[in-house]
Short mmCIF file of C-alpha atoms in Angstrom, two decimals:
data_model
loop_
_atom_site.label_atom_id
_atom_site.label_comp_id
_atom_site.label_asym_id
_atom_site.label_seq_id
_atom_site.Cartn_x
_atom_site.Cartn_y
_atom_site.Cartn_z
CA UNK A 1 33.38 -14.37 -0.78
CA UNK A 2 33.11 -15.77 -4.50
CA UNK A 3 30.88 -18.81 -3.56
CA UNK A 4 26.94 -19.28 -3.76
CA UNK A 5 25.06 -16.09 -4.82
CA UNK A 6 28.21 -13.46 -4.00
CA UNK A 7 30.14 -15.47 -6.81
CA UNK A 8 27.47 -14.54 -9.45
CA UNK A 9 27.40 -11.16 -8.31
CA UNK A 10 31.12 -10.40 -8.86
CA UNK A 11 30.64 -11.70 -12.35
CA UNK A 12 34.22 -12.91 -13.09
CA UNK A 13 35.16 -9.31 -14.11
CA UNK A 14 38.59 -7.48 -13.85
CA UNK A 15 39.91 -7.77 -10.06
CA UNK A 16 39.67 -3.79 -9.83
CA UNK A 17 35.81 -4.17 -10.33
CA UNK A 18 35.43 -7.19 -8.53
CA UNK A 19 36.82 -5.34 -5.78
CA UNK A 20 34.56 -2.13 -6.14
CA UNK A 21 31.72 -4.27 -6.50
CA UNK A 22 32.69 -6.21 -3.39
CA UNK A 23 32.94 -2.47 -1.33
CA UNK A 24 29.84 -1.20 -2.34
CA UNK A 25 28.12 -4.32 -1.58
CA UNK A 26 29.64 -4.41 2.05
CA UNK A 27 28.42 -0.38 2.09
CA UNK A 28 25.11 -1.80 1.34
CA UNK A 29 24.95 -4.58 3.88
CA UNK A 30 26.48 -2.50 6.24
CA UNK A 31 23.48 0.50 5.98
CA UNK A 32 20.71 -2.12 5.82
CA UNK A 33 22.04 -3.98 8.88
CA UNK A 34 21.56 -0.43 11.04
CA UNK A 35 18.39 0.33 10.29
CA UNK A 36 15.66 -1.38 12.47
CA UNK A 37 12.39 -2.25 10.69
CA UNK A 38 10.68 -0.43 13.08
CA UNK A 39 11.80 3.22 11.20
CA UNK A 40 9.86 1.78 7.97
CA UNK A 41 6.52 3.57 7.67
CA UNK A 42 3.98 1.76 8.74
CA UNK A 43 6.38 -0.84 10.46
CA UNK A 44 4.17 0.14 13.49
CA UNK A 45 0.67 1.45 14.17
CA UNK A 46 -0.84 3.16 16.57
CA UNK A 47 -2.20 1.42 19.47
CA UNK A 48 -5.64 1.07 21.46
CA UNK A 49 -6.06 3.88 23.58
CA UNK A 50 -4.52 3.31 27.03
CA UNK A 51 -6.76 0.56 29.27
CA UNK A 52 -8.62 -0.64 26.79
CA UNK A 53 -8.28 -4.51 25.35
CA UNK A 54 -5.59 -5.83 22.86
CA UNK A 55 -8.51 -7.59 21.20
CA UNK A 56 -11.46 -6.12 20.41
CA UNK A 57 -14.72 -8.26 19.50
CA UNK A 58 -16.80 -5.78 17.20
CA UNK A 59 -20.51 -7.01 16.52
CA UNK A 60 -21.88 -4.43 13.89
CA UNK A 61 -25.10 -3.85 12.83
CA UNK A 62 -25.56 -3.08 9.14
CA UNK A 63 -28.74 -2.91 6.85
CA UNK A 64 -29.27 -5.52 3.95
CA UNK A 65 -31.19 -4.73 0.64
CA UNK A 66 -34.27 -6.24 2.32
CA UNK A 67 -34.17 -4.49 4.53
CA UNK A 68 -33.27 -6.48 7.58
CA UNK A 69 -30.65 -5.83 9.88
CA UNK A 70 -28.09 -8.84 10.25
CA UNK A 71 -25.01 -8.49 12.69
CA UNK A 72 -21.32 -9.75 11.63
CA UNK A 73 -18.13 -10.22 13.61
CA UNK A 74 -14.35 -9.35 12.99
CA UNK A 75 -11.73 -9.25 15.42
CA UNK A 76 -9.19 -6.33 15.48
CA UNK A 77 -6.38 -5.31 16.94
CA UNK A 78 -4.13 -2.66 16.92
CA UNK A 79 -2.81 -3.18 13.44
CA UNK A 80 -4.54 -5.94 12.13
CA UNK A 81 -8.04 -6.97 11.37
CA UNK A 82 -8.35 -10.87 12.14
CA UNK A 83 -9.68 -13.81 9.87
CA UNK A 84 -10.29 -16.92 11.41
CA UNK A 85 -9.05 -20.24 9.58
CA UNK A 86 -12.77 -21.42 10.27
CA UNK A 87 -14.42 -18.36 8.86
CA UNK A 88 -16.12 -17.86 5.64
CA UNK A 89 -15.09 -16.28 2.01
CA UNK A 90 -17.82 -14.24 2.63
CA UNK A 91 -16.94 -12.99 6.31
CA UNK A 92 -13.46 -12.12 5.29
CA UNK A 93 -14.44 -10.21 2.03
CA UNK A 94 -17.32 -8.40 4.20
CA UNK A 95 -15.52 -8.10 7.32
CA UNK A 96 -11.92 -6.41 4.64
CA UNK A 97 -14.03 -4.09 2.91
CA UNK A 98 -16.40 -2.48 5.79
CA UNK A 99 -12.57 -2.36 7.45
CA UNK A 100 -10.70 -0.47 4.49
CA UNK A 101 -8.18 -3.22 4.98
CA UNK A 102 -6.23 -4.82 1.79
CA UNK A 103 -5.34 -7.61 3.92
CA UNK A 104 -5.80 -9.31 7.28
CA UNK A 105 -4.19 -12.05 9.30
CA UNK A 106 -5.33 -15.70 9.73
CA UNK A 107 -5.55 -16.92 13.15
CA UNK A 108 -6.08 -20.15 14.37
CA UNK A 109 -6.78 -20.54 18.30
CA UNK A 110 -5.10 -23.79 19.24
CA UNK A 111 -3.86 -23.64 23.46
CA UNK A 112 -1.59 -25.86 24.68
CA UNK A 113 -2.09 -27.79 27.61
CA UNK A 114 -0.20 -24.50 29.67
CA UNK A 115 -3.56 -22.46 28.13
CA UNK A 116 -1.36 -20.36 25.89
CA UNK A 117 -1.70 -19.88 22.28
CA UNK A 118 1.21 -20.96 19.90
CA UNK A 119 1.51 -20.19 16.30
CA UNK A 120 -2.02 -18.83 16.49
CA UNK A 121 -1.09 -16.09 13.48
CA UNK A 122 -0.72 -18.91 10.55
CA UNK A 123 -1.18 -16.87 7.58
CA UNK A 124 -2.04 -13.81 5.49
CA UNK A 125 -4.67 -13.23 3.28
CA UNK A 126 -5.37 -10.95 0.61
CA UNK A 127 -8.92 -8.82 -0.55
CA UNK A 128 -7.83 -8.97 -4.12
CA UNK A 129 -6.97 -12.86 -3.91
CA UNK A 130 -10.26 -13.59 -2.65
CA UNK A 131 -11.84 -11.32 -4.90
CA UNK A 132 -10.63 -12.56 -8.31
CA UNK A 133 -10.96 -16.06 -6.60
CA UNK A 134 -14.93 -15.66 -6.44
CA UNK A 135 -15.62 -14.10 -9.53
CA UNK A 136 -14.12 -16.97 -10.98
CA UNK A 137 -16.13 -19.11 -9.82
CA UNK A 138 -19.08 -16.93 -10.37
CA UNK A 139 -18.17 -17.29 -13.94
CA UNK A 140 -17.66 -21.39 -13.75
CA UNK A 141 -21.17 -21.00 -12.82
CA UNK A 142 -21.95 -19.76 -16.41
CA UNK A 143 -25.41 -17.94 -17.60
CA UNK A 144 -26.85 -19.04 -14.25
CA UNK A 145 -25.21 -17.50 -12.11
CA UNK A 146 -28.21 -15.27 -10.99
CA UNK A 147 -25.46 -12.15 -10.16
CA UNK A 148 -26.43 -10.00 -13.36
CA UNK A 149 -28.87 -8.00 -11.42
CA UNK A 150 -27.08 -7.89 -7.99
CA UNK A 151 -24.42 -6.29 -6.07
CA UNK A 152 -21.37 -8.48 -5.51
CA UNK A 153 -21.86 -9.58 -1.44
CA UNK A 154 -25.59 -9.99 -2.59
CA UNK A 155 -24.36 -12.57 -5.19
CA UNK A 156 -21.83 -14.08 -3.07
CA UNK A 157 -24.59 -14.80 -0.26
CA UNK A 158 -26.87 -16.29 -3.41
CA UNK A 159 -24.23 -19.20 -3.88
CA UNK A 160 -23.35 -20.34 -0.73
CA UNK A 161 -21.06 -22.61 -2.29
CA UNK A 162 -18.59 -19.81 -3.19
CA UNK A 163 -19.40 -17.85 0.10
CA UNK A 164 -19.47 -20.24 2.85
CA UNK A 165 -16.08 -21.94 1.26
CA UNK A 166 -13.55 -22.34 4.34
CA UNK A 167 -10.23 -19.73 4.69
CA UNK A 168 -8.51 -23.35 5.50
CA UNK A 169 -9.59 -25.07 2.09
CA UNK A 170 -8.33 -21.62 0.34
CA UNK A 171 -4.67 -23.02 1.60
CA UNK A 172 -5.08 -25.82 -0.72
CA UNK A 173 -5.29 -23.06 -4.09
CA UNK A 174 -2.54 -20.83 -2.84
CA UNK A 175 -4.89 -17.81 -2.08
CA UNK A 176 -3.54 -17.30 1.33
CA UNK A 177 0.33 -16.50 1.74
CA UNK A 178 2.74 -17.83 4.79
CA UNK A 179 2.94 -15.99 7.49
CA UNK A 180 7.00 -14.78 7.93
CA UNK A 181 6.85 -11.56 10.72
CA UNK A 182 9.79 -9.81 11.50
CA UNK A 183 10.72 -8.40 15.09
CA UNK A 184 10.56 -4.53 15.05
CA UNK A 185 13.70 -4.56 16.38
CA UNK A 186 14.85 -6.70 13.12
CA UNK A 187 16.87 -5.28 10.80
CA UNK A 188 15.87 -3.74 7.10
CA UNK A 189 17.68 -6.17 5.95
CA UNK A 190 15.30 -9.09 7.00
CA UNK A 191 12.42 -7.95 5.08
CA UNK A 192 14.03 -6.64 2.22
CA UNK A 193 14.96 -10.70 2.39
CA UNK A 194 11.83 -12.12 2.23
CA UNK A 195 10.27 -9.49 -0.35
CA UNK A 196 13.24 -10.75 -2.43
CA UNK A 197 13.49 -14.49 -2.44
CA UNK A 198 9.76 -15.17 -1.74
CA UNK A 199 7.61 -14.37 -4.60
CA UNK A 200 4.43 -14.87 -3.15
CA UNK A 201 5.06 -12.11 0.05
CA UNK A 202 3.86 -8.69 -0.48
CA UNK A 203 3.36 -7.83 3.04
CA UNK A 204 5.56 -8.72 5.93
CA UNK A 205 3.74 -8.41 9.25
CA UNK A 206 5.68 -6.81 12.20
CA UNK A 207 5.52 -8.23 15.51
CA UNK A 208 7.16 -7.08 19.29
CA UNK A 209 8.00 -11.29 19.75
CA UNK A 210 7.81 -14.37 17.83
CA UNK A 211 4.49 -15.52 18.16
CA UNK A 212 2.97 -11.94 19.64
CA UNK A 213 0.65 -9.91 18.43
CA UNK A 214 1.10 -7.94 15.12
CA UNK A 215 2.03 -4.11 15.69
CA UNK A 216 2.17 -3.19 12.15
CA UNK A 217 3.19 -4.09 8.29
CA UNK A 218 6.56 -3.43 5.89
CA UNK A 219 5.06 -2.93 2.31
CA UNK A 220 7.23 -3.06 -0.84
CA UNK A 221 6.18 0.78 -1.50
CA UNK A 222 7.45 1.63 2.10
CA UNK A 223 10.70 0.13 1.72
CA UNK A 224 11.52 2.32 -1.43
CA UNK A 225 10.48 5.20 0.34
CA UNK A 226 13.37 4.34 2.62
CA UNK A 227 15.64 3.82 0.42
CA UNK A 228 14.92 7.23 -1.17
CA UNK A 229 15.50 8.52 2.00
CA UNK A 230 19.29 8.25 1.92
CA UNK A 231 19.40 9.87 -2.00
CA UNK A 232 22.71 11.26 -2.66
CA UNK A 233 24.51 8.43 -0.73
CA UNK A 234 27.05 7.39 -2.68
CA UNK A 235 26.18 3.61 -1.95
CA UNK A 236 22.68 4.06 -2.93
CA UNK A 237 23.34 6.36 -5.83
CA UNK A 238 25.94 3.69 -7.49
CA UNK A 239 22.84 1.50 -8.17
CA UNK A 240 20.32 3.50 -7.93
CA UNK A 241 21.18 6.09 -11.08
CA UNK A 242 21.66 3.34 -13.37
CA UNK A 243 19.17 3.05 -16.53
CA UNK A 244 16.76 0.74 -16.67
CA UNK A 245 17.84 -1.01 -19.56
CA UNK A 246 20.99 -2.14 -17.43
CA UNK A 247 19.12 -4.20 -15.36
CA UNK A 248 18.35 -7.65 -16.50
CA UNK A 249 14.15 -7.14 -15.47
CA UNK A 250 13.57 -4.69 -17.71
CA UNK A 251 14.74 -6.70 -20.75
CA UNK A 252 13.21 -10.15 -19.32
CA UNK A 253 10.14 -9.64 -18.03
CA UNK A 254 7.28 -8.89 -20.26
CA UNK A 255 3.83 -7.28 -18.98
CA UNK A 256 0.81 -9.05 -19.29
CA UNK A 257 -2.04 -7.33 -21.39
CA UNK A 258 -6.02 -7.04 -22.98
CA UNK A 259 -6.80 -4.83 -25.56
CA UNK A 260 -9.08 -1.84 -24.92
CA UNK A 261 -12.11 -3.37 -26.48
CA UNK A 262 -11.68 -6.44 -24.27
CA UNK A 263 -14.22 -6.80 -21.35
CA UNK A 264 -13.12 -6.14 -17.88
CA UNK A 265 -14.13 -9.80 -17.13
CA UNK A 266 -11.04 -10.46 -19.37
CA UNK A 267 -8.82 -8.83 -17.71
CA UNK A 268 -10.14 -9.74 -14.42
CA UNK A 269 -9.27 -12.99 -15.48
CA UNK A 270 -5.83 -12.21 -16.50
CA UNK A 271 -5.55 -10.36 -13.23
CA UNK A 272 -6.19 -13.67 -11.44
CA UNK A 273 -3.39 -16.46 -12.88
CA UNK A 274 -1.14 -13.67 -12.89
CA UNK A 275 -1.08 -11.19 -9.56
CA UNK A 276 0.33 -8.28 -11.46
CA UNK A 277 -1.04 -4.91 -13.24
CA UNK A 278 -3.17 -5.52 -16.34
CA UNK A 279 -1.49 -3.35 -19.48
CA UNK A 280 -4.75 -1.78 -21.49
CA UNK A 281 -3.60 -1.20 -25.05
CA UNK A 282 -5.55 0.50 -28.02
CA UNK A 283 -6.04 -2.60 -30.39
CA UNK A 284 -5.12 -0.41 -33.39
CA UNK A 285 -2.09 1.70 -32.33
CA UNK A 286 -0.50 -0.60 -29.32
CA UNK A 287 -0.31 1.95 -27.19
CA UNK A 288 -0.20 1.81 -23.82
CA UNK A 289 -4.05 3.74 -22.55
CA UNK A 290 -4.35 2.36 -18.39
CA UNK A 291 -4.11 0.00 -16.56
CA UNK A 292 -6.02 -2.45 -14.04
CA UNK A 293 -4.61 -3.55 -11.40
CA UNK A 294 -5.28 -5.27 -7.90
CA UNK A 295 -5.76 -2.31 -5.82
CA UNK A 296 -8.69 -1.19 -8.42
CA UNK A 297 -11.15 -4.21 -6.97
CA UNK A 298 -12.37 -2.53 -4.45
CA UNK A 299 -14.23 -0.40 -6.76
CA UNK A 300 -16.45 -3.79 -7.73
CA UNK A 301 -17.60 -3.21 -4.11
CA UNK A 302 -18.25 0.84 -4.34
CA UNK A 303 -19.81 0.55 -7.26
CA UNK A 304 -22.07 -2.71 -8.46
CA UNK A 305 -22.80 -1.73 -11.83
CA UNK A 306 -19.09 -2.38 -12.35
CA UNK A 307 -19.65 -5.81 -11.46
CA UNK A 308 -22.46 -6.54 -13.02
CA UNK A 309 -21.56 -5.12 -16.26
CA UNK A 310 -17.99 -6.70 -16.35
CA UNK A 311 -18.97 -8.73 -18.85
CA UNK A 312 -19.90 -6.28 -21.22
CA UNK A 313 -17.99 -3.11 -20.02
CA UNK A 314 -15.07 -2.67 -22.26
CA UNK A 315 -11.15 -2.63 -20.14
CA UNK A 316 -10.98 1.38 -22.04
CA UNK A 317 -14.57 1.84 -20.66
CA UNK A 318 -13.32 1.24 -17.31
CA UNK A 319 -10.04 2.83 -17.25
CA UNK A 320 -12.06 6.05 -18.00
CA UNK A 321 -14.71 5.41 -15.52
CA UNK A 322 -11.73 5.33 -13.02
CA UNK A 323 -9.51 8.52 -14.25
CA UNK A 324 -13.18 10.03 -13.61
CA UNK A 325 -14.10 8.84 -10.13
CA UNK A 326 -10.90 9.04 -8.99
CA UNK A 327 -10.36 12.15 -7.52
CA UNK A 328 -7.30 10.89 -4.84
CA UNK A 329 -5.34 14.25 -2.51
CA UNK A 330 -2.18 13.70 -2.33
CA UNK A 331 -2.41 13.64 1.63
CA UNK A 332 -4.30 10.60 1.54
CA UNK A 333 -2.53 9.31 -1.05
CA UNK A 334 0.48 8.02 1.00
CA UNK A 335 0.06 6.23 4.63
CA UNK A 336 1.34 8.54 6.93
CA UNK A 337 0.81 9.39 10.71
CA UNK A 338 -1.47 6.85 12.24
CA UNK A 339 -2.79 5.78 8.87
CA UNK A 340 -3.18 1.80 8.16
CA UNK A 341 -0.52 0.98 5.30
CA UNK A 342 -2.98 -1.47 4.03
CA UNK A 343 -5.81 0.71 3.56
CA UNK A 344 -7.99 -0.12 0.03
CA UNK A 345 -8.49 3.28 -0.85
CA UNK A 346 -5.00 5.23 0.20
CA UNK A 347 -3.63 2.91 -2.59
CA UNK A 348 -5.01 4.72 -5.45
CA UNK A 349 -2.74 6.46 -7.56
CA UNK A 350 -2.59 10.07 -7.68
CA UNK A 351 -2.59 10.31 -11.22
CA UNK A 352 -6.41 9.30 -11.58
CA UNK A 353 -6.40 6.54 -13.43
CA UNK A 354 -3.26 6.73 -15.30
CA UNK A 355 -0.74 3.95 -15.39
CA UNK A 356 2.92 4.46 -14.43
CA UNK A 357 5.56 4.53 -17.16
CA UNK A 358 8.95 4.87 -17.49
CA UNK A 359 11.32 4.40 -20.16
CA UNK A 360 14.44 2.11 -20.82
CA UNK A 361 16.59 5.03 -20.80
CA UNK A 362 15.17 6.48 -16.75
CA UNK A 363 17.29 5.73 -13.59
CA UNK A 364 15.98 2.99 -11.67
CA UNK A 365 15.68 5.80 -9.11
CA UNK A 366 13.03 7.92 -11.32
CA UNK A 367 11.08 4.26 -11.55
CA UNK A 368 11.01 3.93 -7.24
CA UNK A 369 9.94 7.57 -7.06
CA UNK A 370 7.18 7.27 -9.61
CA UNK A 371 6.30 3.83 -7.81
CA UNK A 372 6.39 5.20 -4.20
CA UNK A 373 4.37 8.86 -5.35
CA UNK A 374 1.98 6.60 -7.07
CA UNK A 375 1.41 3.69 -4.16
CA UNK A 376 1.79 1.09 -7.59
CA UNK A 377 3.09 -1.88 -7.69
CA UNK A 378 4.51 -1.53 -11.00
CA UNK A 379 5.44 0.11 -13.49
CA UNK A 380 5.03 0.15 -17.34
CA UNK A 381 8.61 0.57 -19.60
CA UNK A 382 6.93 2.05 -23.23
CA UNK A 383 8.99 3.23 -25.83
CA UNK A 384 9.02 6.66 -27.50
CA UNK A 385 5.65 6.05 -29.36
CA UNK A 386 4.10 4.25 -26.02
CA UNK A 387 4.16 0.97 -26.87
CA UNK A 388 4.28 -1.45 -24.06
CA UNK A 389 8.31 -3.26 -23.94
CA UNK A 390 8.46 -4.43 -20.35
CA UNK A 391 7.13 -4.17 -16.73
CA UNK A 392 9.34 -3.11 -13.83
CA UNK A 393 7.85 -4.17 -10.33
CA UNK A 394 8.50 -3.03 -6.36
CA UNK A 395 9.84 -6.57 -5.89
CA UNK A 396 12.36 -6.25 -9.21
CA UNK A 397 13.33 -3.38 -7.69
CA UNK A 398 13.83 -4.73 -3.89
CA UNK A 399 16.02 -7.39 -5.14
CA UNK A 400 18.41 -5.01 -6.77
CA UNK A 401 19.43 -3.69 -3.42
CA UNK A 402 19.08 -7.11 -1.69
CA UNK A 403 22.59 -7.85 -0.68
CA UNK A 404 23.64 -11.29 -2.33
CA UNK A 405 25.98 -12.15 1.22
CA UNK A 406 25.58 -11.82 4.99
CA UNK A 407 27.95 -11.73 7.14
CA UNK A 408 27.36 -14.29 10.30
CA UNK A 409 26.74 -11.36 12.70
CA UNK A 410 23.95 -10.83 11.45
CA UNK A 411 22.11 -14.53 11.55
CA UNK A 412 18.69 -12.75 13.29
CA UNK A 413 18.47 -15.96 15.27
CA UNK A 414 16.50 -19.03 14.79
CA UNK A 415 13.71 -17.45 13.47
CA UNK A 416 15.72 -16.20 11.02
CA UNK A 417 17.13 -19.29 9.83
CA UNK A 418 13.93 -20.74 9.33
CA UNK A 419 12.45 -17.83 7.61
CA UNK A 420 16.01 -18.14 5.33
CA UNK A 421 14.87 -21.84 5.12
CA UNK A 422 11.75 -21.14 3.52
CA UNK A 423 13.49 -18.71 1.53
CA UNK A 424 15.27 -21.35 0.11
CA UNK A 425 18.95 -19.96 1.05
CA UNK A 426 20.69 -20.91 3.81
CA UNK A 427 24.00 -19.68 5.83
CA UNK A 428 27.42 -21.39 5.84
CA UNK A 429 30.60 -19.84 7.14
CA UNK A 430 28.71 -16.28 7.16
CA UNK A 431 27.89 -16.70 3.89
CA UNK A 432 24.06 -16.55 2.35
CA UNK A 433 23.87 -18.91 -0.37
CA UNK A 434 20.78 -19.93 -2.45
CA UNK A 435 20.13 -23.58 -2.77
CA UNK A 436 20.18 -25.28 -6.01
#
């Protein structure tokens, strides 16, 4: 038990608190081992009334600003709206948006020679990514760009070069992420594994087999909520009520961050190399004012004066123009019932427009429930006068509870070994260990 990853963990401390630190991480495994993925909100979706088609082909009919009616096609199934690996930047932006979907699953329809699909789910792919991806290259385009005056699909279809670019050739820039599913029958413990060790997942898809059709999605936000859940366990509350500033993220990691008279184009640009909530600070004081943040760019979309004025529009501007418009109910604030986990919209925060704080001296439990009442995926640590120190995220916050060992009972099968593989951990003697 002192090898690989459970070695650091124990820390080389006094054997009474090696020992207690070795029992509360076996309570830990032990919980997370017992509860199937499938009780994680959202873990599964409702499904197409009874008789009708797993798949359903949906042609659309929608006006353009000319006036002319064009038709465009996106797959969807019970859970998740389908991208093809042949499709356009265009189609999946279009096809994401007119589907309130954050994300959607890349499919590629290869048949063996027994006419049955294999590995057709490849990969998963992001609005945001693809977002931030174009208006960068809108803005490699420079002066003449010819977007100033139009909407942002109207500018996209004006440079076919941006929107007719391949979902494969996005593989090549990282925009799309691997696709690792889970079994709903898998254990918490899987996913909280991936979220973990694999930086670039946000969104593990659920599936009945390997290689069947995806049911639902674990998010980082619903996996807190569980783990709120069982408050007042002993287990949970050992980690759980300890400050921030006794965790090594919140001294490590430091936010990224415009000033308030920056444009939004500059922090759109931050937004892009970096993946994580933009910190908007008053230039003068350097206090913390908003934030912009991934699940804001769908308001490009709603509203095209945004985009077209990005270059000009201040970050402050914008961070009031959102604590204005956003007028969020707390029921459809959280995905609950039958309602997609990935929606655009259900991820605004409930706080119009404010960012999340917390400071060094609040539990880590009073940053998940701020995170999970807020649908963020991070949170700001300010000091007494607001000044930005550090950034706490979902993922910081998964890991904490990630168990550093495994026992061998709980292997999860081949899948699981390759999913560890990619991971880069692997399993000796019942032991998970992180390669070097």
């Amino acid at each position: 038990m002192e090898t690989g990853a459970a070695g650091q963990a124990g820390g080389g401390g006094p054997p009474a608190a090696a020992a207690a630190g070795e029992y509360w991480s076996e309570a830990l495994k032990s919980f997370l081992d017992h509860i199937p993925v499938s009780s994680v909100n959202g873990a599964i979706q409702p499904s197409p009334s009874p008789g009708k088609h797993r798949f359903l082909d949906s042609y659309t009919r929608r006006p353009e600003p000319g006036g002319a009616l064009i038709r465009f096609w996106s797959r969807v199934r019970a859970a998740a709206l389908e991208i093809r690996l042949d499709g356009s930047v265009l189609d999946a932006i279009d096809s994401m948006y007119r589907s309130d979907v954050a994300g959607a699953v890349i499919v590629d329809d290869v048949r063996t020679s027994f006419g049955k699909f294999v590995d057709r789910d490849i990969g998963f792919v992001e609005f945001p990514s693809l977002v931030l991806w174009a208006i960068e290259e809108f803005d490699k385009l420079g002066s003449g760009a010819g977007d100033k005056n139009s909407d942002f699909l109207t500018s996209l279809k004006q440079h076919p070069q941006i929107a007719e670019t391949k979902i494969a050739w996005l593989a090549k820039s990282f925009l799309w992420e691997p696709f690792f599913p889970v079994r709903s029958h898998d254990t918490l413990f899987h996913a909280m594994l991936l979220f973990s060790k694999h930086r670039r997942i946000n969104v593990v898809p659920v599936v009945e087999l390997m290689n069947s059709s995806v049911i639902g999605f674990v998010t980082q936000n619903a996996v807190m909520e569980l783990l709120l859940s069982s408050s007042g366990l002993e287990w949970l509350d050992k980690i759980a009520d300890k400050q921030l500033s006794e965790f090594r993220f919140a001294n490590t990691t430091k936010p990224v961050s415009v000033y308030s008279d920056q444009t939004l184009a500059d922090a759109l640009h931050i937004l892009s190399k970096e993946k994580i909530g933009v910190a908007v600070v008053d230039r003068k004081t350097s206090c913390l004012i908003g934030s912009i943040q991934c699940s804001d760019l769908y308001q490009l979309l709603d509203d095209s004066s945004l985009f077209r004025n990005r270059k000009t529009l201040s970050a402050e501007e914008f961070v009031k123009l959102k604590s204005k418009d956003e007028d969020i109910s707390t029921e459809n604030s959280s995905a609950s019932g039958g309602q997609n986990v990935l929606s655009l919209r259900t991820g605004q925060k409930i706080t119009a427009g404010l960012p999340v704080t917390n400071r060094k001296s609040d539990t880590l439990k009073q940053a998940m429930e701020k995170l999970t009442a807020s649908r963020s995926s991070c949170s700001f640590i300010v000091d007494e006068h607001g000044r930005v120190e550090g950034v706490v995220t979902a993922r910081d916050i998964i890991s904490v509870f990630s168990p550093p060992c495994m026992d061998s009972r709980i292997d999860g099968g081949t899948f699981f070994s390759a999913a560890l593989a990619q991971t880069g951990c692997r399993v000796e003697h019942g032991q998970m260990i992180q390669n070097s």
